[in-house]
PDB file of C-alpha atoms in Angstrom:
ATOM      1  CA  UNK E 157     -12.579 -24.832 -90.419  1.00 81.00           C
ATOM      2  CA  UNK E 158      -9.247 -23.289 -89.107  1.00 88.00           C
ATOM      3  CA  UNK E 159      -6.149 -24.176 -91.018  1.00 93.00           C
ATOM      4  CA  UNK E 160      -2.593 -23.603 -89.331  1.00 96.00           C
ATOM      5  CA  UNK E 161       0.272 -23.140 -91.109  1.00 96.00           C
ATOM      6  CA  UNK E 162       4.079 -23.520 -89.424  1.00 97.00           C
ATOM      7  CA  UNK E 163       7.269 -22.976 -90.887  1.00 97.00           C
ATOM      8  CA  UNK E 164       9.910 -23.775 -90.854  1.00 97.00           C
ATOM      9  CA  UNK E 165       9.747 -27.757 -90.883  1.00 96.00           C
ATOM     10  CA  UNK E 166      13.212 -28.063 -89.476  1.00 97.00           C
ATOM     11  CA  UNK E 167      15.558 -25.456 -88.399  1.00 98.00           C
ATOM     12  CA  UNK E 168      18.897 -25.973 -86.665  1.00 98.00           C
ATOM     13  CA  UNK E 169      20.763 -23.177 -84.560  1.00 98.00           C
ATOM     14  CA  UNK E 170      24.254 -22.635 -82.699  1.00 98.00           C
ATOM     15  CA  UNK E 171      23.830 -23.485 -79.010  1.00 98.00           C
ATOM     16  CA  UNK E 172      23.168 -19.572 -77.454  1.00 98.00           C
ATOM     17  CA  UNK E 173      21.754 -18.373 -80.890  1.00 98.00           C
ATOM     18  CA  UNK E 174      17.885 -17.362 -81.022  1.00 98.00           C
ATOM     19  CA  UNK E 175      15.640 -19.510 -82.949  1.00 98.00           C
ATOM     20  CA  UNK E 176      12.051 -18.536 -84.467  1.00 98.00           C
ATOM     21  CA  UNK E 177       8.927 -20.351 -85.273  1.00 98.00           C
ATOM     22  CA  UNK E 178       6.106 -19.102 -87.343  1.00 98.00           C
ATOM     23  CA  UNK E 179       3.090 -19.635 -87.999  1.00 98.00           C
ATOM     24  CA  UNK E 180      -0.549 -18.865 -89.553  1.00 98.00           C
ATOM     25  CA  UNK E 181      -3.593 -18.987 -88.848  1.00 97.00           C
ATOM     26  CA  UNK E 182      -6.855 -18.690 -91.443  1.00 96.00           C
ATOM     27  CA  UNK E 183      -9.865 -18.300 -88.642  1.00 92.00           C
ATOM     28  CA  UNK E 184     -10.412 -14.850 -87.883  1.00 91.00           C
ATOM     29  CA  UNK E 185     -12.660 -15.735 -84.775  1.00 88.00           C
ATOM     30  CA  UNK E 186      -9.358 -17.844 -83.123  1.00 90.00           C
ATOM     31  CA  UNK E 187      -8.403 -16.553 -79.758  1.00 88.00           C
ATOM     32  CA  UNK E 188      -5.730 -18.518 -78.440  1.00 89.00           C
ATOM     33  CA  UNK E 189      -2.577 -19.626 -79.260  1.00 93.00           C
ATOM     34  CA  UNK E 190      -0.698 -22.336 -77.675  1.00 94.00           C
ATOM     35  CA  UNK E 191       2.788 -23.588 -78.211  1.00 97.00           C
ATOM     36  CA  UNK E 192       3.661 -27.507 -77.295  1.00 97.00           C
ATOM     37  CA  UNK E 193       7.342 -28.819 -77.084  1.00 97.00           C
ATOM     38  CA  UNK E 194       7.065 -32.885 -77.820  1.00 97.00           C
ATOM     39  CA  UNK E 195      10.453 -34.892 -76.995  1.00 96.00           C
ATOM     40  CA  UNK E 196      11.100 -37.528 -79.003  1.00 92.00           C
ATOM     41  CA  UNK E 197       9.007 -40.180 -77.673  1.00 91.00           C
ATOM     42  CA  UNK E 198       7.456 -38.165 -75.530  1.00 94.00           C
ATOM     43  CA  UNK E 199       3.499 -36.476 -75.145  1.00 96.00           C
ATOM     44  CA  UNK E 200       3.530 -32.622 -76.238  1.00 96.00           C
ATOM     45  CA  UNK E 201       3.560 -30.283 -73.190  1.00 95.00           C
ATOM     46  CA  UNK E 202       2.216 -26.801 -73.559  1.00 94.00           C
ATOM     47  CA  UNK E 203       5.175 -24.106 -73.002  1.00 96.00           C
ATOM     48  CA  UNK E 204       3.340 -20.956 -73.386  1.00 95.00           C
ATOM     49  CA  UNK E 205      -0.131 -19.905 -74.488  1.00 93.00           C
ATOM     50  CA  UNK E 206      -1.293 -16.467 -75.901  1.00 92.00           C
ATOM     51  CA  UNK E 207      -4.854 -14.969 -76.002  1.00 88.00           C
ATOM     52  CA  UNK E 208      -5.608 -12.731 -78.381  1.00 83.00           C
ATOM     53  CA  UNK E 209      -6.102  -9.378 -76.624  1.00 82.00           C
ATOM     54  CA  UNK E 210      -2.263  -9.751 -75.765  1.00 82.00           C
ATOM     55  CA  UNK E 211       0.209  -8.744 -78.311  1.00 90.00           C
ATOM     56  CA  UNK E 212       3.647 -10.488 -76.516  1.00 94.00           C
ATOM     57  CA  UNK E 213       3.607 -12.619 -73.763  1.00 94.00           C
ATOM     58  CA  UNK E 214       7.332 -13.935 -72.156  1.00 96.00           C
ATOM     59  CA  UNK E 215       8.122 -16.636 -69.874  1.00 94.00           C
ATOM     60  CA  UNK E 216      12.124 -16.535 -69.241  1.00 96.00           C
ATOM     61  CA  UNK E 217      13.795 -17.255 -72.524  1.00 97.00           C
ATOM     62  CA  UNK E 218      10.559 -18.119 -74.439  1.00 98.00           C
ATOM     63  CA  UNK E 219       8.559 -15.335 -75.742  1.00 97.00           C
ATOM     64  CA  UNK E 220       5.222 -15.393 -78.437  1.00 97.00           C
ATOM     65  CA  UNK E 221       4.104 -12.499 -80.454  1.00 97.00           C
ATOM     66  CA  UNK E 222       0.853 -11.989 -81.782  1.00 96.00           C
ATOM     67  CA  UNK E 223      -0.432  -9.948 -85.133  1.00 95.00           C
ATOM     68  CA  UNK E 224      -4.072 -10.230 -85.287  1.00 93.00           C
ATOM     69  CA  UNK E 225      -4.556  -8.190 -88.372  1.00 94.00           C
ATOM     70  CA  UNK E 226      -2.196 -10.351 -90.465  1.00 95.00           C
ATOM     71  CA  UNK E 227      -3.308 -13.359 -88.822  1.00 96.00           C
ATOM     72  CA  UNK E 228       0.124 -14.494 -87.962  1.00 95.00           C
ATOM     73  CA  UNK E 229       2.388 -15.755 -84.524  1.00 97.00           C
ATOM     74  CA  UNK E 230       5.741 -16.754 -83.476  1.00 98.00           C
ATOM     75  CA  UNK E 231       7.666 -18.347 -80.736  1.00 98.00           C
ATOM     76  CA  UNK E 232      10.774 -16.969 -80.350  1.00 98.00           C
ATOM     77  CA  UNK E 233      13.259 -18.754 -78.192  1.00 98.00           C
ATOM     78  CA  UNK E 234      16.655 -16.947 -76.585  1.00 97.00           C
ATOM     79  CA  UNK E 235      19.868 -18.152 -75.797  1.00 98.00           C
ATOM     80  CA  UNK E 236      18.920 -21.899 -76.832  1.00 98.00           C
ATOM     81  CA  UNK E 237      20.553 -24.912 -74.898  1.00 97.00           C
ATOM     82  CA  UNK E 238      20.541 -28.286 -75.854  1.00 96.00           C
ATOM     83  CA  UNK E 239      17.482 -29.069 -73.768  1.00 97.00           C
ATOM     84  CA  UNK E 240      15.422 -27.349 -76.305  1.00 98.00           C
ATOM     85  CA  UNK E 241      16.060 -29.523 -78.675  1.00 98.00           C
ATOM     86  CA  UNK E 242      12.465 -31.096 -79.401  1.00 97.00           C
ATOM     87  CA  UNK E 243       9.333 -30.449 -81.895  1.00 97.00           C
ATOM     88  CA  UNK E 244       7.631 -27.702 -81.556  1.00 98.00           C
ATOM     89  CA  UNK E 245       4.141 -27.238 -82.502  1.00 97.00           C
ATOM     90  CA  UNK E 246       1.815 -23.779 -82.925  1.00 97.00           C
ATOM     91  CA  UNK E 247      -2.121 -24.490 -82.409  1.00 95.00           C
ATOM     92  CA  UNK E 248      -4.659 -22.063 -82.891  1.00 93.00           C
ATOM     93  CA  UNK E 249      -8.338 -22.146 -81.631  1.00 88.00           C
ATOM     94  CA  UNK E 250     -11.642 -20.842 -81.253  1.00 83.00           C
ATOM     95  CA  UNK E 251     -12.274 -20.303 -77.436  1.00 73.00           C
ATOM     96  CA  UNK E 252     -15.969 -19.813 -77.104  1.00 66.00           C
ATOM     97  CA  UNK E 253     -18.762 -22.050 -74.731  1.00 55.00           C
ATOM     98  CA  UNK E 254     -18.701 -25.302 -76.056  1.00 55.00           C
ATOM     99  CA  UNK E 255     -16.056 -25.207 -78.847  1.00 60.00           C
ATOM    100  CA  UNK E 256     -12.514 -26.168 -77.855  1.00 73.00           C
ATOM    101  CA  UNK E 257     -11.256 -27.980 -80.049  1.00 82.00           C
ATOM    102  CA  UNK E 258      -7.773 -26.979 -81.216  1.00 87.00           C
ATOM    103  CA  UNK E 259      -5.911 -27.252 -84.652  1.00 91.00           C
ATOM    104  CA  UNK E 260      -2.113 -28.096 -84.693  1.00 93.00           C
ATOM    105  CA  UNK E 261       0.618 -26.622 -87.147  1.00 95.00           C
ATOM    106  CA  UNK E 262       2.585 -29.315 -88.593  1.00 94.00           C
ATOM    107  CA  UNK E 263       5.620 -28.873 -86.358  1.00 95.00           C
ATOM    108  CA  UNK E 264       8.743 -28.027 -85.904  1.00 97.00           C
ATOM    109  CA  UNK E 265      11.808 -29.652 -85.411  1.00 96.00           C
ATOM    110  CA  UNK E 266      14.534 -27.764 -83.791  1.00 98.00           C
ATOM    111  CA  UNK E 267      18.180 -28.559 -83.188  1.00 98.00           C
ATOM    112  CA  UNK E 268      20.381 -27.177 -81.338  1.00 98.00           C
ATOM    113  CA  UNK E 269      24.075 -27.702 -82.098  1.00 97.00           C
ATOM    114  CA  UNK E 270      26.392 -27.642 -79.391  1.00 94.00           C
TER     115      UNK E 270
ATOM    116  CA  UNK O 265      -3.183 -36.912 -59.713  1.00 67.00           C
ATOM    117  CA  UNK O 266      -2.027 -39.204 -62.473  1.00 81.00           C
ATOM    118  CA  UNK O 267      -3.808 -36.424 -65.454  1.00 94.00           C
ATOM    119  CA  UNK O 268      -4.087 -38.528 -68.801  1.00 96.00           C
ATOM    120  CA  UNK O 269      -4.012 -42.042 -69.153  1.00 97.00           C
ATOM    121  CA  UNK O 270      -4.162 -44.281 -71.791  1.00 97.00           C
ATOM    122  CA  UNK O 271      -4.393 -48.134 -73.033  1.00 96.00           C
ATOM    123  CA  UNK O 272      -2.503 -49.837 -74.191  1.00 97.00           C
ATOM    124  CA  UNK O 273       0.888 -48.199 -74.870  1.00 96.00           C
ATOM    125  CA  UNK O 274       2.105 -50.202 -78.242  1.00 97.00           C
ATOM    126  CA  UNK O 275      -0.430 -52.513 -80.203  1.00 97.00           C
ATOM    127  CA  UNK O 276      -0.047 -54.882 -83.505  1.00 97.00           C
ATOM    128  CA  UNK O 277      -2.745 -55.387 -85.337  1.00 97.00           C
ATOM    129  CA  UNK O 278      -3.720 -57.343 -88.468  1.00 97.00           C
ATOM    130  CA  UNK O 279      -5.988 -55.553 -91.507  1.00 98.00           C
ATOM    131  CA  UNK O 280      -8.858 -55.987 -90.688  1.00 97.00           C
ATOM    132  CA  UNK O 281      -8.996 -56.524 -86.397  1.00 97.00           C
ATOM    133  CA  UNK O 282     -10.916 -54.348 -84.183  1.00 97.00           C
ATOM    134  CA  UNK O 283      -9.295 -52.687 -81.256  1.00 97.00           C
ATOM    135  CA  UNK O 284     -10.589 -49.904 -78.916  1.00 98.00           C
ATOM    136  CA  UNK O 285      -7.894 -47.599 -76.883  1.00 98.00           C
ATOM    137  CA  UNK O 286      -8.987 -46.040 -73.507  1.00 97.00           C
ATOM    138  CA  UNK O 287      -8.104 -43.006 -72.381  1.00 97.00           C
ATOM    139  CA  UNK O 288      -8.879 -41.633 -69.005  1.00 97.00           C
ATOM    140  CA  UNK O 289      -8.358 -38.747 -66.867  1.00 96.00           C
ATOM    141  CA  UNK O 290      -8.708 -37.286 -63.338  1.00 95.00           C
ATOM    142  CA  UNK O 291      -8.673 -33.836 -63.661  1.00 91.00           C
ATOM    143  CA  UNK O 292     -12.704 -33.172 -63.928  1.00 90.00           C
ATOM    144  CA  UNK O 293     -12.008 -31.942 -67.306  1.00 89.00           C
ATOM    145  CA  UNK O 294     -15.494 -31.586 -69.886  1.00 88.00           C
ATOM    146  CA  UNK O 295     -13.480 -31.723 -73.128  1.00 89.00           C
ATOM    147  CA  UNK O 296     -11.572 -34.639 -74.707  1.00 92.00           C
ATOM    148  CA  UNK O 297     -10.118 -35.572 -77.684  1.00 94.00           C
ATOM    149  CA  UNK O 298      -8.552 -37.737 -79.870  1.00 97.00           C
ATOM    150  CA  UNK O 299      -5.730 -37.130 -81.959  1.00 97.00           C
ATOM    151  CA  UNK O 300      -3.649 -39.144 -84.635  1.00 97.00           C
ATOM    152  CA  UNK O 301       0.305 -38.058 -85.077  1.00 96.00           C
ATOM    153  CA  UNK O 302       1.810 -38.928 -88.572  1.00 93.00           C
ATOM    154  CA  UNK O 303       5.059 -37.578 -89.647  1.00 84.00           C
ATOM    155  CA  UNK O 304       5.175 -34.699 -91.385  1.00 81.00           C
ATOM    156  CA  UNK O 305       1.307 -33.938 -90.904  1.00 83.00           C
ATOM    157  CA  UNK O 306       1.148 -32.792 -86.967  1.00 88.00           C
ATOM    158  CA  UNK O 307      -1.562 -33.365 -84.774  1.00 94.00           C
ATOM    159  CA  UNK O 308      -4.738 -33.955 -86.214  1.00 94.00           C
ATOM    160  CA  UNK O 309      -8.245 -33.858 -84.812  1.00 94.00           C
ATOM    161  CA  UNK O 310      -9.830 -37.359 -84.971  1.00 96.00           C
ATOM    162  CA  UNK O 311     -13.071 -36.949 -82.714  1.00 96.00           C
ATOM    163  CA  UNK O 312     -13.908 -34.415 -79.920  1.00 92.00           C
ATOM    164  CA  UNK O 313     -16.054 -34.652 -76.774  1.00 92.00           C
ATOM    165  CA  UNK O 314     -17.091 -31.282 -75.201  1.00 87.00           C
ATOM    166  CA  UNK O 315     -18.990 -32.983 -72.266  1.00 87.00           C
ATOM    167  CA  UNK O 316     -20.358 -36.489 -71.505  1.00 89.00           C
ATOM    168  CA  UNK O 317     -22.785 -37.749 -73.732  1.00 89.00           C
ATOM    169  CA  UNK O 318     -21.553 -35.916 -76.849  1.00 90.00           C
ATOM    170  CA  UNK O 319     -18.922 -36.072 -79.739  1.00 94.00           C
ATOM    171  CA  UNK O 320     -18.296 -34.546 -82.682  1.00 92.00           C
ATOM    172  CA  UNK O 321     -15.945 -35.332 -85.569  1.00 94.00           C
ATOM    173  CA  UNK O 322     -12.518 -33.832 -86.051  1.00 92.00           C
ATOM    174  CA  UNK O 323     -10.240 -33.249 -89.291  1.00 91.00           C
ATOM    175  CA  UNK O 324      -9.768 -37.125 -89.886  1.00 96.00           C
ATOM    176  CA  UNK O 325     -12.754 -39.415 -88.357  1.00 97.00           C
ATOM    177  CA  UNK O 326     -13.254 -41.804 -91.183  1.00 97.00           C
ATOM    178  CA  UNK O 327     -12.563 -45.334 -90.093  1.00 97.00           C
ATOM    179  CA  UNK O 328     -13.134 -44.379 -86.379  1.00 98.00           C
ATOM    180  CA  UNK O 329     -15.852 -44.496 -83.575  1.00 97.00           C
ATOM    181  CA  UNK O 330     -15.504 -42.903 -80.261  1.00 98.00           C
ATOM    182  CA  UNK O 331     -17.470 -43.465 -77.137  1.00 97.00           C
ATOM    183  CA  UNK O 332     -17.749 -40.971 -74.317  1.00 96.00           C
ATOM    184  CA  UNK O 333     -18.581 -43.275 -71.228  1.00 87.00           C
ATOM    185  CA  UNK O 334     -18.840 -40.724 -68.758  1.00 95.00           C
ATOM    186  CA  UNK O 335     -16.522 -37.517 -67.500  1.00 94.00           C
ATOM    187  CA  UNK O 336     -13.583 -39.248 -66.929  1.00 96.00           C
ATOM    188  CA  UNK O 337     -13.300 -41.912 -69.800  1.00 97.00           C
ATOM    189  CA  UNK O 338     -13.434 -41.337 -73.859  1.00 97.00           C
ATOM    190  CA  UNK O 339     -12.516 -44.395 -75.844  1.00 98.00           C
ATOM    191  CA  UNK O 340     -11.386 -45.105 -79.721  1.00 98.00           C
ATOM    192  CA  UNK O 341     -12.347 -47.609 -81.430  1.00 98.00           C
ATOM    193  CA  UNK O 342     -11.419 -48.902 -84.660  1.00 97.00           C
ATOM    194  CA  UNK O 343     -13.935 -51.602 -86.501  1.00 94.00           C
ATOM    195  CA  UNK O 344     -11.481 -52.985 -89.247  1.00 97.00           C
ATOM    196  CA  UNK O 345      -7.949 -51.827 -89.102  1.00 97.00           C
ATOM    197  CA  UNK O 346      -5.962 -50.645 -92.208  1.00 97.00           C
ATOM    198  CA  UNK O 347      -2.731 -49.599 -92.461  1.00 97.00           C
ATOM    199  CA  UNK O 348      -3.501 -46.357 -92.833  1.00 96.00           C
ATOM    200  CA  UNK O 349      -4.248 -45.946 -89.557  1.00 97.00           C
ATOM    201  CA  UNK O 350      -0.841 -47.059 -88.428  1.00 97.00           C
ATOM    202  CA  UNK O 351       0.016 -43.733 -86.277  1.00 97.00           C
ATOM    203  CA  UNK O 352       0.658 -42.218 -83.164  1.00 97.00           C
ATOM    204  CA  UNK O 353      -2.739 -42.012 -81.162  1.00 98.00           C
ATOM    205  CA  UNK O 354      -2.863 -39.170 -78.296  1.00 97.00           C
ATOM    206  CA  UNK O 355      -5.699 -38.849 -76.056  1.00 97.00           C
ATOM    207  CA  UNK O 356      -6.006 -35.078 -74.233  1.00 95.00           C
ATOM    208  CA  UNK O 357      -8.304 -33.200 -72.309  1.00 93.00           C
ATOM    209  CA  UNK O 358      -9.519 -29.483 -71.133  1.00 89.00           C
ATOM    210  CA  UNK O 359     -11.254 -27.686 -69.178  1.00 82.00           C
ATOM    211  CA  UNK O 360     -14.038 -25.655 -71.426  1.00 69.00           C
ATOM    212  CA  UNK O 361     -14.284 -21.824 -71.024  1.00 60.00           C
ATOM    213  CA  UNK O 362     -11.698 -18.672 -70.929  1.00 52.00           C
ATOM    214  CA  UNK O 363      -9.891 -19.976 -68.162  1.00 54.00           C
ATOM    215  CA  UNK O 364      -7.581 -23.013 -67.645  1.00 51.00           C
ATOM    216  CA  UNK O 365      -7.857 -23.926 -71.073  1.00 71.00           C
ATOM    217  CA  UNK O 366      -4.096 -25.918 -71.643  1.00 83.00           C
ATOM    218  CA  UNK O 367      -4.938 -29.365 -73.288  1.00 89.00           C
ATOM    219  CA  UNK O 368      -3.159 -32.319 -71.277  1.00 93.00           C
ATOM    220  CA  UNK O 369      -1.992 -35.063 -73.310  1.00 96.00           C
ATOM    221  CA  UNK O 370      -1.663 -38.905 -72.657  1.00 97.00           C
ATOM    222  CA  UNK O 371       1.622 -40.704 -73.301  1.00 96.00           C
ATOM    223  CA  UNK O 372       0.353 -42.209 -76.579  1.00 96.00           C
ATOM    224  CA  UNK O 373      -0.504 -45.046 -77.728  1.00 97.00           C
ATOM    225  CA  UNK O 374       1.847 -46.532 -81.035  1.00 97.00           C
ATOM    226  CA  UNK O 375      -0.014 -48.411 -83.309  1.00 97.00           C
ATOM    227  CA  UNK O 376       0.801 -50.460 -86.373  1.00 97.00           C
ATOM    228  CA  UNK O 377      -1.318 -52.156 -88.671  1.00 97.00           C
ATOM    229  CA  UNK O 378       0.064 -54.759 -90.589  1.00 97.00           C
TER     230      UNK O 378
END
């Protein structure tokens, strides 16, 4: 099955710094890539997605890259405010008829200092 | 539209007891899941409904039956609690195929065997 790997487990920036999340995947066949942002005591919400016949997708100050051939993504996140303070996790999965089913990283946990 | 709902919020249970959480949701999704949050391990796969009438197993389904009841409703059910199973429960849903495919969690449901 797919296995996700996420790094790293906690990472703290400067409020208006950049901050960067990676992560792995091991199933060649995955084809979408989803990042959730879970507040503490909160559900995860999905913040951006990425299929994989994209390379870089952006949504305002959140971006995701894509590199198929090394089987590796990241979440990049620009001019951080405290509101982004949360865990973040990577998912990867296997989007074909009938097989959904979607494997989390082991999250993030980003801080943003003030 | 009130997306993903789920019983009961916070449980206690003794070793041993037998509890089921509901989850429901309104959004005519065919895919559901259920997923356990532990620190340090992420989210992690328990059992998986593509469509009504089916289920398969996930990363961690020992200990656990699911029922899918119809569309709407996919329920956990533990037989004998342990206190390994004291987690984080989150019920989502999806919509299968290339399109629409963001997962929408419930709120969770904390539970803590003692």
């Amino acid at each position: 099955g797919e296995n996700v790997e996420q790094h790293p487990s906690t990472l703290s920036v400067q409020e208006g710094d950049s901050a960067v999340i990676k992560c792995t995947y091991s199933d060649s066949a995955s084809n979408y890539f989803p990042w959730y942002k879970q507040e503490l005591g909160k559900r995860p919400q999905l913040i951006i997605d990425i299929r994989s016949n994209v390379g870089e997708k952006k949504d305002q100050r959140i971006a995701v890259t894509l590199n198929k051939t090394a089987k590796h993504f990241s979440l990049h996140i620009t001019e951080t405010q405290p509101e982004d303070s949360a865990v973040y996790f990577c998912a990867a999965s296997r989007r074909n008829f009938g097989n959904e089913k979607l494997t989390f990283g082991t999250g993030t946990r980003l801080t943003i200092i003030p | 539209n009130a997306g993903v709902t789920q019983t009961p919020k916070f449980q206690v249970l003794k070793t041993g007891q037998s509890m089921t959480l509901q989850c429901a949701q309104d959004m005519n999704h065919n895919s559901m899941y259920w997923y356990r949050q532990d620190p340090g391990m992420g989210l992690r796969l328990i059992y998986y409904s593509a469509s009504e009438g089916t289920t398969d197993k996930g990363e961690v389904p020992n200990g656990y039956n699911v029922s899918r009841l119809n569309k709407r409703e996919f329920s956990l059910r533990l037989e004998s609690a342990a206190p390994s199973q004291t987690s984080v429960y989150f019920c989502a849903s999806s919509e299968k195929g290339r399109l629409n495919t963001e997962a929408f969690f419930g709120q969770g449901t904390r539970l803590t065997v003692v």
